Coordinates of C-alpha atoms in Angstrom, one line a residue:
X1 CA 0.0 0.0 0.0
X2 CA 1.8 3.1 -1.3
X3 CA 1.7 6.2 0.9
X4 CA 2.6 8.6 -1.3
X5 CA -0.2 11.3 -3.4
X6 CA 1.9 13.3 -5.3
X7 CA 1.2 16.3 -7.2
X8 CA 3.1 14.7 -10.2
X9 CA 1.4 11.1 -9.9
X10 CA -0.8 9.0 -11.6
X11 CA -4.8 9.8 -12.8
X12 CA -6.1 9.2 -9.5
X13 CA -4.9 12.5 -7.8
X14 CA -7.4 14.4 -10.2
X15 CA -10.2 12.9 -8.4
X16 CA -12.2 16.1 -7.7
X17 CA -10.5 18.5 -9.7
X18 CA -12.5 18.7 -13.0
X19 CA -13.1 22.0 -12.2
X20 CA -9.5 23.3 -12.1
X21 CA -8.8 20.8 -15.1
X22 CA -11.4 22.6 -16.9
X23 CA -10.0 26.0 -16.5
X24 CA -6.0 24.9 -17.0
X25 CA -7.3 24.0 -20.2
X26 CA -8.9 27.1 -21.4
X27 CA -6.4 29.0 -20.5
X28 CA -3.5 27.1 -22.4
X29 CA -5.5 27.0 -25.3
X30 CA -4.9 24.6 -28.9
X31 CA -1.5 24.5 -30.1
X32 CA -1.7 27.4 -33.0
X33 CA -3.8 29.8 -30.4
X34 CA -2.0 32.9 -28.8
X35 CA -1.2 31.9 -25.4
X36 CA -1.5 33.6 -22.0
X37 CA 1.9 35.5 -21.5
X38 CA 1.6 33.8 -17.8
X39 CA -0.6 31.6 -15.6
X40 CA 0.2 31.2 -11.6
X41 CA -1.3 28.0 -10.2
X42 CA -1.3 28.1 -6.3
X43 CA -2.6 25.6 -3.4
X44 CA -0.9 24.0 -0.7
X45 CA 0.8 21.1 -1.3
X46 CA -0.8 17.7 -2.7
X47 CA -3.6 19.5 -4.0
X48 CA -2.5 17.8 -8.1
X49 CA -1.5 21.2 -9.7
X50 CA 1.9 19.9 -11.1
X51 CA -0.8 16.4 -11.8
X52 CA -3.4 18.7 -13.4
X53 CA -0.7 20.9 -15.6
X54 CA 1.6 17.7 -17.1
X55 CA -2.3 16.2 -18.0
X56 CA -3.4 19.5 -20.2
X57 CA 0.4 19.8 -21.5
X58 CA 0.2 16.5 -22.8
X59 CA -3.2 16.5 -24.1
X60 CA -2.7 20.0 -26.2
X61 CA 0.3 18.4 -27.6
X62 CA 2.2 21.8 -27.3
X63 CA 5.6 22.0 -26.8
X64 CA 7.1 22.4 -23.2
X65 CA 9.6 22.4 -20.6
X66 CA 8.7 21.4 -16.9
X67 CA 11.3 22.4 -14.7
X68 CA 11.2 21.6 -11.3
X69 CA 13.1 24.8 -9.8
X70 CA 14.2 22.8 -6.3
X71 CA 16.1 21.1 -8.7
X72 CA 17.9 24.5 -9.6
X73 CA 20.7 26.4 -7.2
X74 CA 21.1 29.1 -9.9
X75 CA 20.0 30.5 -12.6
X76 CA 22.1 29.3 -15.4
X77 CA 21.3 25.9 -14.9
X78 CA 17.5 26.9 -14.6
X79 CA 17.9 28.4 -17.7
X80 CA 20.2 25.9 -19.2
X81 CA 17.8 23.2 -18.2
X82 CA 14.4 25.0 -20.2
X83 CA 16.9 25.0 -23.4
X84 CA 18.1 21.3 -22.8
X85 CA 14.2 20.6 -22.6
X86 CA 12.5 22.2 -25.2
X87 CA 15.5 21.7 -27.9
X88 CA 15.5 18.1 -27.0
X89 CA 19.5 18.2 -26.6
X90 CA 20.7 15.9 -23.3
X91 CA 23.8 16.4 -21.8
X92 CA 25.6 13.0 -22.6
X93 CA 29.7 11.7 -22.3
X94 CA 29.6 12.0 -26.2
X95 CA 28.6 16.1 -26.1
X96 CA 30.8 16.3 -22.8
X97 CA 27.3 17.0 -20.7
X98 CA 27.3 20.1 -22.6
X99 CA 23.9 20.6 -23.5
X100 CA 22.3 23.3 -25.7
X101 CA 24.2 26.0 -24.7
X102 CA 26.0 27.7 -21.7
X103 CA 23.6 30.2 -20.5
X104 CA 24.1 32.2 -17.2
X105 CA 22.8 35.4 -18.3
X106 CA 19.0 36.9 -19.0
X107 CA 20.0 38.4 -22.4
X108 CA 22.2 34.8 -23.8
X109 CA 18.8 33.2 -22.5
X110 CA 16.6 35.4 -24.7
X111 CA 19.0 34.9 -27.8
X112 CA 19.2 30.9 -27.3
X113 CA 15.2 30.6 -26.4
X114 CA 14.4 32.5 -29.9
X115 CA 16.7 29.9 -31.8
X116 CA 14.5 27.4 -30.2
X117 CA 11.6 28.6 -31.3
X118 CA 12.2 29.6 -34.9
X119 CA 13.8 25.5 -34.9
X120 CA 10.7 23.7 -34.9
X121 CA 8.6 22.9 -37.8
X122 CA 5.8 25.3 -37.1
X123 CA 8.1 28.6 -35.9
X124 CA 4.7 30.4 -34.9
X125 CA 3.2 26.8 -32.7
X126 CA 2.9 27.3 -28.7
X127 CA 5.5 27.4 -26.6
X128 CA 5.2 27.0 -22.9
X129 CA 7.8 26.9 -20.1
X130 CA 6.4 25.0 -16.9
X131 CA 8.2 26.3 -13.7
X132 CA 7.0 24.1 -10.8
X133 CA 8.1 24.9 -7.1
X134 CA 8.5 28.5 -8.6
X135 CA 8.8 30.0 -4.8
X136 CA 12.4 29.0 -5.5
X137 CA 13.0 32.0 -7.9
X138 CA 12.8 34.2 -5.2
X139 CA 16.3 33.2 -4.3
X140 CA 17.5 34.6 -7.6
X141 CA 18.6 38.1 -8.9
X142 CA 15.2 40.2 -8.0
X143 CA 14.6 40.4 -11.9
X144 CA 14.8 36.7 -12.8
X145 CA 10.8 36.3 -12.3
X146 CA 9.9 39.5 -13.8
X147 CA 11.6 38.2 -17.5
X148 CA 9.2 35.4 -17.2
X149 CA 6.7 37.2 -16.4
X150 CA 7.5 39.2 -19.7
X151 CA 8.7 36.4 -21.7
X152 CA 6.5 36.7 -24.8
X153 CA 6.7 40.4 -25.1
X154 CA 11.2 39.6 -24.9
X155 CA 11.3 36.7 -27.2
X156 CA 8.4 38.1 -29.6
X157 CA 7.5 34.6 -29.7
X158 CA 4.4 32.6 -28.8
X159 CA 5.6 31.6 -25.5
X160 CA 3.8 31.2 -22.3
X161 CA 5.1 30.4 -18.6
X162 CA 3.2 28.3 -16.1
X163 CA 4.4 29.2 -12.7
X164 CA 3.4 26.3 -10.0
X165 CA 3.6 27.2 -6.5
X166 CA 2.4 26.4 -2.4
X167 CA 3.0 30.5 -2.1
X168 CA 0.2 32.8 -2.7
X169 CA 0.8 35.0 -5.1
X170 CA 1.2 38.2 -3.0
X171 CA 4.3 36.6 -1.4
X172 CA 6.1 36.9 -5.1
X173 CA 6.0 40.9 -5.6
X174 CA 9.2 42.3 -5.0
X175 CA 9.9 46.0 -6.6
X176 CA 8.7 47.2 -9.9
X177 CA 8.8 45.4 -13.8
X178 CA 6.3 42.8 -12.5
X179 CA 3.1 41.7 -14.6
X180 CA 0.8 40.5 -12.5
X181 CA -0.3 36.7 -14.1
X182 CA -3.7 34.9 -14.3
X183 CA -4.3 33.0 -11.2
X184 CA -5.7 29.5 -10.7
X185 CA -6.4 28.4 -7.0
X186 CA -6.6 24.9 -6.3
X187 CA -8.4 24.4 -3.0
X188 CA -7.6 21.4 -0.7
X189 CA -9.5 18.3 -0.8
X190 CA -12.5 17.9 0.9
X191 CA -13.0 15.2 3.2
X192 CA -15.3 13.4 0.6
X193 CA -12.6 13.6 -2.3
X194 CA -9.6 12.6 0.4
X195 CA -11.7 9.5 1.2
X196 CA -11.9 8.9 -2.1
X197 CA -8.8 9.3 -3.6
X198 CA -7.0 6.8 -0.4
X199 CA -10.0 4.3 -0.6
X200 CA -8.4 3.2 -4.0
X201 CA -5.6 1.6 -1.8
X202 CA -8.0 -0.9 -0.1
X203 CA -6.0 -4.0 0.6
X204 CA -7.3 -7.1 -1.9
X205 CA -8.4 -8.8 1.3
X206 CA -10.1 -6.2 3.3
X207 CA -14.0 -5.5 2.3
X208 CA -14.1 -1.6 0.8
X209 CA -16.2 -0.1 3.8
X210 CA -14.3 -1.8 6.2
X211 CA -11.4 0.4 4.9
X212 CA -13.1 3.0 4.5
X213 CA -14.1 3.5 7.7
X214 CA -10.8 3.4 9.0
X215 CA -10.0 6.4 6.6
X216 CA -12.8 8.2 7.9
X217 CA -11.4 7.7 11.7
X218 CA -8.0 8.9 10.3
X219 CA -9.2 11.9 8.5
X220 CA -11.7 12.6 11.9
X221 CA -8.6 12.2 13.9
X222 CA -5.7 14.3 11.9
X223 CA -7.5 16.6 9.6
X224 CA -7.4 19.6 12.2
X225 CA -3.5 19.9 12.3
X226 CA -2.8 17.8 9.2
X227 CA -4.7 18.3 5.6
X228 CA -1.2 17.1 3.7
X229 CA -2.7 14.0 1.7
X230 CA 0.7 13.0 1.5
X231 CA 0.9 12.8 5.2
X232 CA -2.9 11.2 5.9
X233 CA -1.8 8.4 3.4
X234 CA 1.4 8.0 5.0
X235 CA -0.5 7.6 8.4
X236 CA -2.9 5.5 6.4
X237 CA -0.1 3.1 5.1
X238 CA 1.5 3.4 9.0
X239 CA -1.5 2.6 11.2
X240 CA -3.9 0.3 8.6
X241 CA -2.5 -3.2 9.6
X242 CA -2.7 -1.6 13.4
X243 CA -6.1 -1.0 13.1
X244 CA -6.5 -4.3 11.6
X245 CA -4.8 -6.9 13.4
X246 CA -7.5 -7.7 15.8
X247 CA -10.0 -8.4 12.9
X248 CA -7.8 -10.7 11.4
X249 CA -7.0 -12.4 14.7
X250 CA -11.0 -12.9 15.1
X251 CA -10.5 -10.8 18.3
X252 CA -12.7 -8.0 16.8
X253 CA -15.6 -7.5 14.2
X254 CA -14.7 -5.7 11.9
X255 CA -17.8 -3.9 12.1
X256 CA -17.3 -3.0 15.6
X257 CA -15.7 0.6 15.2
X258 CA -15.8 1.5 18.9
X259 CA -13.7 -1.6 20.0
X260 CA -11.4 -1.2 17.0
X261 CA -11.1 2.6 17.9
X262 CA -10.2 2.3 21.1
X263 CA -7.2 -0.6 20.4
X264 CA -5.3 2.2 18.3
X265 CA -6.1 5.7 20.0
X266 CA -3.2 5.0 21.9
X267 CA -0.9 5.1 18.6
X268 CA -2.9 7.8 17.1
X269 CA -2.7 10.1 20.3
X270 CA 1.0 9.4 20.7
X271 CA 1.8 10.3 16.9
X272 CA 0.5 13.8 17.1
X273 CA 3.8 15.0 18.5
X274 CA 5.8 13.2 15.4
X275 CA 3.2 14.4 12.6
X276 CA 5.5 15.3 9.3
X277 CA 8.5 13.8 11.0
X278 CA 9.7 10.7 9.5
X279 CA 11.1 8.9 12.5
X280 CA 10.4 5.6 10.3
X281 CA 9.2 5.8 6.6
X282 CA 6.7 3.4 5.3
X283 CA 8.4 1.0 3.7
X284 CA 10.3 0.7 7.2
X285 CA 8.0 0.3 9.1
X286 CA 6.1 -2.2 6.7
X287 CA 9.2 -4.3 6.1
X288 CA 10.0 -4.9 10.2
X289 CA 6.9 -6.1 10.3
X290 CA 5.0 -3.5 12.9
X291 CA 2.0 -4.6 12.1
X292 CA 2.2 -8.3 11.3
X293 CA 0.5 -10.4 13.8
X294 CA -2.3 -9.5 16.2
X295 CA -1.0 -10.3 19.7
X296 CA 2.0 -8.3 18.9
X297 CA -0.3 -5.0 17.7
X298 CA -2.9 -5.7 20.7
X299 CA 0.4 -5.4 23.0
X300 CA 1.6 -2.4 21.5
X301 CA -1.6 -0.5 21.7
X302 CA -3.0 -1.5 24.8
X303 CA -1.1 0.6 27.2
X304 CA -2.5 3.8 28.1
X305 CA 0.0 6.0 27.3
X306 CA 2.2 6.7 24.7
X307 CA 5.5 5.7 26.5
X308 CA 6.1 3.0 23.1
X309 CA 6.2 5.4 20.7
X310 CA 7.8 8.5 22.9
X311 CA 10.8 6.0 23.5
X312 CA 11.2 5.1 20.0
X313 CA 11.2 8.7 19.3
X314 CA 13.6 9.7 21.9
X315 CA 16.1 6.9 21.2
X316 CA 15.8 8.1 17.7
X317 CA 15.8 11.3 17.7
X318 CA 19.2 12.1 19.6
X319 CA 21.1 9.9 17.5
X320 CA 20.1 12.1 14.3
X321 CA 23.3 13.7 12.8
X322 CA 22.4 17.2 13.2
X323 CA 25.4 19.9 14.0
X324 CA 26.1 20.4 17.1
X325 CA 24.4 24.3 17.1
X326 CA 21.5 22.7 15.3
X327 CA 21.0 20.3 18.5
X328 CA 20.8 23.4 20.9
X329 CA 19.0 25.0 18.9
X330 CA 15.5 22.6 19.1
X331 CA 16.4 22.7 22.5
X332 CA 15.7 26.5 22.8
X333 CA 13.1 26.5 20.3
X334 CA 11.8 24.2 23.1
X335 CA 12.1 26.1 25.9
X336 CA 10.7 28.9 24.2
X337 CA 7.7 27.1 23.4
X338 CA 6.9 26.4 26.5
X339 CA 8.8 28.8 29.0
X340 CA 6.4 32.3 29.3
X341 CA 8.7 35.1 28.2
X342 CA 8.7 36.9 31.1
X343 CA 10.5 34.3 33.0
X344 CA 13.3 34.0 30.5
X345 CA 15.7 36.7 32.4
X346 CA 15.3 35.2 35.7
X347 CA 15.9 32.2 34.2
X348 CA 18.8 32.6 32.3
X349 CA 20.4 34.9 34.4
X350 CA 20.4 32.9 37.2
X351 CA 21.8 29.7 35.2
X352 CA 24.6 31.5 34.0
X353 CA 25.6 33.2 37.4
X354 CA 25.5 29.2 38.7
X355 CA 27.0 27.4 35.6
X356 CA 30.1 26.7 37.3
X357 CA 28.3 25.3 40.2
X358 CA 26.2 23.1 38.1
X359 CA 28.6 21.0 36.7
X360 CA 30.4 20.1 39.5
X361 CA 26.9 19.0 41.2
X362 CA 25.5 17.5 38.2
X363 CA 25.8 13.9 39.1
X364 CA 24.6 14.6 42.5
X365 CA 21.3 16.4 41.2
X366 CA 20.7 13.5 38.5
X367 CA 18.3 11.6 40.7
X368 CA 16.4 14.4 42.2
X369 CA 15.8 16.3 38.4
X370 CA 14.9 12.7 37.3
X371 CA 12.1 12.8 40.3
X372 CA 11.0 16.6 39.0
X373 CA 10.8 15.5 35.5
X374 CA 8.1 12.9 36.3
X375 CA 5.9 15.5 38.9
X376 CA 6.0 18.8 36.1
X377 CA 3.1 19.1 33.2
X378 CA 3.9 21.2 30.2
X379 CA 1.2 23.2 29.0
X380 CA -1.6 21.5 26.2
X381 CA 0.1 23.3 23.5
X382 CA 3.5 24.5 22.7
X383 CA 3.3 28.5 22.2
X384 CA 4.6 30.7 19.2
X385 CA 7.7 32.7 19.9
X386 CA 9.9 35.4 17.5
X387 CA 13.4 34.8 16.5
X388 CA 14.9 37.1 18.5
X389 CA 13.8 35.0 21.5
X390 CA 15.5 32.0 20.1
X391 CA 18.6 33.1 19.7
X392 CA 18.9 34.7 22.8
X393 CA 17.9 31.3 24.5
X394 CA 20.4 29.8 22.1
X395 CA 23.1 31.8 23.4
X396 CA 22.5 31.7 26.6
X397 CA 22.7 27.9 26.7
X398 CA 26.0 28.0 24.9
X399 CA 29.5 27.7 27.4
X400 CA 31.3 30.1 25.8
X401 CA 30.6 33.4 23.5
X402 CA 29.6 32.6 19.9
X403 CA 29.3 34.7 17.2
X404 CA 27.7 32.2 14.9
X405 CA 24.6 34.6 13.4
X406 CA 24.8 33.2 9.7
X407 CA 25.7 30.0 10.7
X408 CA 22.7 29.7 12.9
X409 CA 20.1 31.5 10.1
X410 CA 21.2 28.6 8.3
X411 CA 20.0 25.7 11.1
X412 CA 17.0 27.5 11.7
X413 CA 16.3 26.7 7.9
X414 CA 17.7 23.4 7.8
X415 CA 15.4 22.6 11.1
X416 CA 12.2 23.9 9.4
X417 CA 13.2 22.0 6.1
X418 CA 13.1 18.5 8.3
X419 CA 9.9 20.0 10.2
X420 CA 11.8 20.2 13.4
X421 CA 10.3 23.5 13.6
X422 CA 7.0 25.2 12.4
X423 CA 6.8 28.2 10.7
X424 CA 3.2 29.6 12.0
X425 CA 3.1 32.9 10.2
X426 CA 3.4 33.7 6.4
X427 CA 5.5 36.7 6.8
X428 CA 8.3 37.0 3.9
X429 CA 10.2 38.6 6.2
X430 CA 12.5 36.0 7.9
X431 CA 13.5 37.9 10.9
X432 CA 9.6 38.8 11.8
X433 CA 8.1 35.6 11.9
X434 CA 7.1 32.8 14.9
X435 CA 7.9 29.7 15.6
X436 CA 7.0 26.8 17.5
X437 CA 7.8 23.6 18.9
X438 CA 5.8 21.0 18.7
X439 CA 8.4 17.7 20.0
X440 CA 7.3 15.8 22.5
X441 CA 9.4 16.7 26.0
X442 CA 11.2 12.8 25.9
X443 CA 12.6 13.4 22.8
X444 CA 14.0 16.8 23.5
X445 CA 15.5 15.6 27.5
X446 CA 16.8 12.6 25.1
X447 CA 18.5 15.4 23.0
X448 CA 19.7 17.3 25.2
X449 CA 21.7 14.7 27.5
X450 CA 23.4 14.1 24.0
X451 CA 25.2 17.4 24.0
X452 CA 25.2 17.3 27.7
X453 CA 22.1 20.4 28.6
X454 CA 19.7 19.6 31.0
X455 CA 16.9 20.9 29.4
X456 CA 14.3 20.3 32.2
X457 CA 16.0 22.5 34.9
X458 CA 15.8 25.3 32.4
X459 CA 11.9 25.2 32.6
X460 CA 9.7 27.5 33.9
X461 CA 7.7 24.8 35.9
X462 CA 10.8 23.6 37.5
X463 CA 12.0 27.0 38.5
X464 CA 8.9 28.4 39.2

């Protein structure tokens, strides 16, 4: 059972998007008709736009180029990768992965696109240039997006762009030259379509409703923080044989969704800390086996708590090989999540002023902190904090003076890129956005005693 519904995947992602299908098409056109100079398809991610755009591309038999721009650190090779695609040259050994041409300017780019144009049988037949992930562009030179934008009115050509992205468009404008393009939302998936779209990996030898109505648990379950369909079938692929076992063991009905509920709402409780972190992918966790036999999955889900999965995230999550700043860093994003600000200079200060003291005592205190970490609650819910607040809890739990600021811009990044971290505003401005936390507290003690920080006497509700 795949867990994976990708934007660029088979038919069945465009299960209820005829509507969006309906309108890519009319704006591309047939292949002889004066295209749009450019079209901005937005939605968050999974939603089939990259699905939806290859299906009219390849159905109006126009010739294109879809570059995926994550794929791209600059903008020569974006640019030498649209002439490699649309002149049909590949870099081989024989042409010494040369390509079409070197291109690492806008004007060579022009030059080279309008040989490629006036080179095909029909020099006046539709061109389009498909930029998927386009959010990336903003990384370039400020007027990289702007040309596109422009394209058809520099090449005098009949060439459109098709700009994919999980950014709204707002997000893109940056100074002045910019055309603003058509815009084509593609809403998430209703509950009705999501159930549709995962009941098509039933199991051969599990009845349709049956599996359906374990779908309908998930999505009840996980919709409110999670509407990734990539994530709700990876949780689909994870929990399934869970869920399952018991029928199969002719413990429980099958039909009996209270008994079956209650078996796995131990799992499903516990993986709310872990959602969008891979601490096992699917084809892990299906090849060990989790879910094999029914005495082993009624053992696993019958405790109360979630101490099974917290320790396999904790004994997992330490050993990750993150930098050593990147480490410390969760661990203050952490204690800013669920430390109140105002407490931060009492708290600090006063660790500082006995840091000395600590680490002579530290074995000593080992057994009594081990007795406090058992009595404290955090609160319900990690809160947001700025980046200003990080880093000054990052510093403060360094030993010595750092002066790391670009290095430590750079683990922030990396730690949101692995979901470590969660970006809760849509500010473009990096330095004004929030941040939270949302790791379980075993996993983070776990992390801290491997780079030697005892994160739990830096809490609030200890020092309090």
């Amino acid at each position: 059972m795949s867990s994976s519904v990708r934007d660029g995947g088979g038919g069945e992602e465009l299960v209820g998007r005829e509507k969006e299908l309906e309108q890519v098409r009319q704006y591309v056109g047939k292949p002889h008709s004066p295209c749009l100079p450019a079209l901005f398809v937005y939605g968050t991610s999974a939603t089939a736009k990259t699905t939806v755009v290859r299906t009219v591309m390849e159905e109006s038999k126009c010739r294109y180029a879809m570059i995926n721009c994550l794929e791209t650190y600059s903008p020569r090779v974006l640019f030498e990768q649209i002439l490699n695609s649309l002149s049909g040259d590949t870099p081989t050994p024989d042409n010494l992965y040369g390509g079409h041409a070197r291109c690492d300017t806008v004007y060579k780019f022009i030059k080279y696109l309008k040989g490629v144009c006036d080179s095909q049988e029909d020099p006046k037949a539709t061109v389009y240039i498909v930029l998927d992930n386009c959010e990336r562009l903003r990384l370039f030179r400020n007027h990289d997006l702007a040309v596109f934008l422009r394209l058809r009115e520099l090449v005098h050509r009949n060439v459109g762009v098709i700009l994919i992205s999980t950014v709204i468009w707002e997000k893109f404008r940056e100074g002045t030259g910019f055309a603003d393009p058509l815009m084509a939302h593609f809403p998430a998936y209703t509950k009705a379509e999501t159930l549709a779209i995962l009941q098509r990996r039933t199991p051969r030898d599990v009845h349709p409703s049956h599996f359906r109505q374990f779908v309908s648990l998930l999505w009840d379950v996980f919709h409110g923080p999670c509407r990734d369909l990539n994530e709700l079938a990876h949780l689909v692929a994870l929990f399934f044989d869970k869920y399952y076992a018991p029928v199969r063991a002719g413990k429980i009905n099958a039909d009996n969704k209270t008994a079956l509920f209650k078996a796995i709402s131990p799992l499903l409780r516990a993986h709310f800390s872990s959602l969008y972190l891979r601490e096992t992918s699917t084809a892990e966790w299906l090849a060990a086996g989790a879910g094999g036999d029914g005495d082993k999955t009624e053992s696993t889900a019958a405790p109360s708590s979630a101490s099974t999965t917290s320790t396999r995230g904790a004994s997992q999550l330490h050993k990750l090989e993150l930098p050593y700043f990147a480490k410390v860093l969760i661990l203050a994003a952490f204690l800013a999540s669920h430390n109140p600000a105002r407490s931060d200079l009492a708290i600090f200060s006063k660790r500082q002023r006995k840091l000395s003291k600590q680490r002579g005592r530290s074995k000593r205190k080992a057994a009594r902190r081990a007795d406090t970490t058992a009595k404290f609650r955090l609160p319900t819910s990690p809160s947001t904090f700025p980046l200003s607040r990080l880093f000054a809890i990052f510093y403060s739990l360094m030993d010595e003076e750092t002066d790391l600021t670009a290095d430590v811009y750079s683990h922030v990044k990396s730690l949101l890129s692995l979901r470590l971290l969660t970006r809760t505003t849509t500010d473009d401005n990096f330095d004004s956005a929030k941040f939270k936390c949302t790791m379980a507290a075993e996993d983070v003690i776990a992390l801290g005693r491997s780079v030697e920080i005892d994160v739990v006497s830096y809490l609030h509700e200890v020092n309090a």
